[in-house]
C-alpha cells in the first residue's frame, strides 16, 4: 500500500500516543483492536469512542505496532456505512504473520471485520455531483431522451471508467441496436451494415461488443478507425478470433452478435449512461432521482481492484514469499470497475483459455497475489464491474466460505496459478458454501468458479445460478508449443519444459501423460455443488467443465438441474485433452442439454450418475464419448431415464472429417447400468445386443428405477427397484448445494 506520508505527518503524535497506550496496557498475548467509522474525524485515534475515518489509517497504526515488536493478533473493525477506496489498498508481507514456525494458518494474524451487527461496505465508487439537465439540442440525442438526460463532470480523480452505479446497483451503459458482421474480417477488422458504426468524435470512448465468430466468448474492443461509406471499422485492440458471423447453430438472444456501446444516440432508456473522456462529461438518464428529478446517489468507480494482498513474487524463480494469515469477515465489496482492454501489448498472449480472463491482472475487487492461510468469510461481493475474488500465482491453504457473489460483471472466484511449467504453487485452497449468482453480466463468458493451473482444491457446497456461460471450470488448455501472441502463449514457462515435450502436443492420451506434469489443475474435488440456470447468454458452455487439465480431478455428488436454455450442450463435460477424471454420483435433472448429458473427450470414468427427465433427446447421446479413443474408461452403475422420444444412450462421436482413432464403446469397461424409457421397452435392445456380444453390459438392465419423488428432489429408490439389485448408490440432493448454518 502506498503510505500517504503527508496525510499522516500532522497526526503522527496521536498515533504514537495511542500505540504507547496499547503497548503499556497489553502484553504480547493480547489482541490489537482498532475501529474505523465513516463518521470518524481527523483526530480519530482508532478507539471505539474516537475511531479512525479511513481503513488506511488503521493499517498504518498496526504496522507501527508491528515495528515496535507487538505480534498479537490484530482486528480492524469497520462500522456501518460506505468506506470509500480512492486507490487500491495494498497489504504486503509485513501485514501478515512472519513467524513461519509458529504460524497457524487457521488463526488469522490480521483481521478486517464488520463490527458486530453492522454492514460496512468497502466501495470504489466516487460520488458524481453537480448534475444539470441537458439541453434538447444536444447532438444526436434521441427524441425519447430529450428533457430527461442530465450531465455532470467526470470527477477529477478519474480519467476513464467502464461502469457506473446508483443506490440500486450497476447501471447499463447505452447500447445500440445489434447487427451481424457482413463478412469475415480479421482480429482488428469488422465489416458492418450501413449506419451501425459511425466515426464519432470521441471514438476512443466507443466500444464494440462482439462475439467474434465463436460460440463461447465475447470481446469488448475500443474503436480506432471507422470508414462509414465502406462499412469497415478497425479496433484498437485485437479480438480473440477473427470477427465474422457466428455458426448457424449458435444461440443468439436477439439474432445479433455485435453492438456498439457508449454513444449519445444509443442513450434511450432510464438507467442508461454515456461518458465522453475528451470533454470529461457523464450523460445519464436517471432511474433513481431526487426531489428535483436529478440523479441521486451516483458513483463512478476509481479502480478495478479495491484491495490487493501482495506477496513477494519471484516470477522467474522457483519460490515466492506469500502473505500469511489475513482474514476478511462480514464485509461487502462493491463498485469496482471492469478492467478494459486498452492495448495488444497488455492483452495478446496473456489470455487464459479463450481469453475468458487475463493472466495475473487486476480484474477482481479483492485480489490475493501470493498468499497462504488467508480467509474470506461471510462477505458479499455485489454490484461490481469485474470479478469478486482472485487468487493469483502462489496461493495455498486459503479459504472462501459462506460468501455471496452477485450482480458482477465478470466471474465469482478465480484460482490462477503460473502457466504451464514446473512452478506448481497454487493448490490446496477451499471454496466452500458460497452463493454465486447473476455474475458474468458484462463479460458473458466469465465463470462462477475457475481453477486454472490450480490443483488439490476443494470446491464444495456452492450454489451457482443465473450465469451467462459456465458454472465451474477446471482447465489449462495451453499447449507448450503455443505461439506467444496466441491464447496463453506468454504464460508458458518455456525454459522449464523439455524440447521433446514441446514437440509432442498432439492430443492423445499418451502425449497427455507426458505433458500432464506441467498441467497443474489436478486432483481438484468438485463436490456437493448445486448449479442451475447456466449458459443463459452464450453457447457451448456447461455447468461443470474440465479441459486440458491434469490427472485425478473428481466431480462428485453435484446437483445440476433446470438448465433450460437451448444453448447448453451438456451439463458435465470433459473437453479437449482431458483424461483420468472421475465423474461420480451426480444428478442431472430437467436440463435442456442439446448435445449430451455427460460428454467425455478422453479416458475418464463415469460412475453412478443419474440422468433423469431431460427436456429433449440429445443430438448425440446421453453419455457421449468424443473424438479420441476411450480404452479402459469405466461406465458403471449409471441410471439413464430417457426423454420419451428416446435418443441414443451413448455416442461415439468423431471430429468432423475424422476416420481413424475413433472413440469406441467396445473399448470401455461398461456394466451394471440401468436404462429406462417410459414409451419404448425395446429402447436398449440394439445396444445390449452389440455390447453383450463383446462381453460388455452383461449385468445391465432395462427398467424403471422407481425413484421415490424426482419432482421434489428425492432420488432414493422404492423397495423393489432394479437399481438396488445393481448396487447403485441412491443420491440425496438435499445434501447438495448450500449448507444452511
PDB file of C-alpha atoms in Angstrom, residues 11 27 78 135 169 171 242 258 402 446 468 491 494 501 522 574 607 616 649 683 711 714 730:
ATOM      1  CA  UNK A  11      -1.400  13.036  13.028  1.00  0.00           C
ATOM      2  CA  UNK A  27       1.308  -7.980  26.662  1.00  0.00           C
ATOM      3  CA  UNK A  78     -15.350  -1.454  10.214  1.00  0.00           C
ATOM      4  CA  UNK A 135     -30.492  20.994 -23.410  1.00  0.00           C
ATOM      5  CA  UNK A 169     -26.830  -1.222  -8.302  1.00  0.00           C
ATOM      6  CA  UNK A 171     -26.415   0.968 -14.368  1.00  0.00           C
ATOM      7  CA  UNK A 242     -11.361 -13.029 -36.424  1.00  0.00           C
ATOM      8  CA  UNK A 258     -22.359  -7.411 -32.203  1.00  0.00           C
ATOM      9  CA  UNK A 402     -20.141 -18.555   3.335  1.00  0.00           C
ATOM     10  CA  UNK A 446     -16.935 -15.355 -17.071  1.00  0.00           C
ATOM     11  CA  UNK A 468     -24.060 -16.100 -18.935  1.00  0.00           C
ATOM     12  CA  UNK A 491       2.045 -17.685 -19.803  1.00  0.00           C
ATOM     13  CA  UNK A 494       9.219 -22.462 -21.886  1.00  0.00           C
ATOM     14  CA  UNK A 501       7.666 -32.334 -24.724  1.00  0.00           C
ATOM     15  CA  UNK A 522      -5.084 -31.725 -10.985  1.00  0.00           C
ATOM     16  CA  UNK A 574     -14.608 -33.280 -20.111  1.00  0.00           C
ATOM     17  CA  UNK A 607     -19.909 -43.980 -12.444  1.00  0.00           C
ATOM     18  CA  UNK A 616     -35.067 -33.211 -25.156  1.00  0.00           C
ATOM     19  CA  UNK A 649     -27.892 -43.810 -24.698  1.00  0.00           C
ATOM     20  CA  UNK A 683     -35.229 -48.887 -26.451  1.00  0.00           C
ATOM     21  CA  UNK A 711     -40.085 -33.743  -8.817  1.00  0.00           C
ATOM     22  CA  UNK A 714     -35.874 -37.417  -3.812  1.00  0.00           C
ATOM     23  CA  UNK A 730     -29.079 -43.718  -4.094  1.00  0.00           C
TER      24      UNK A 730
END
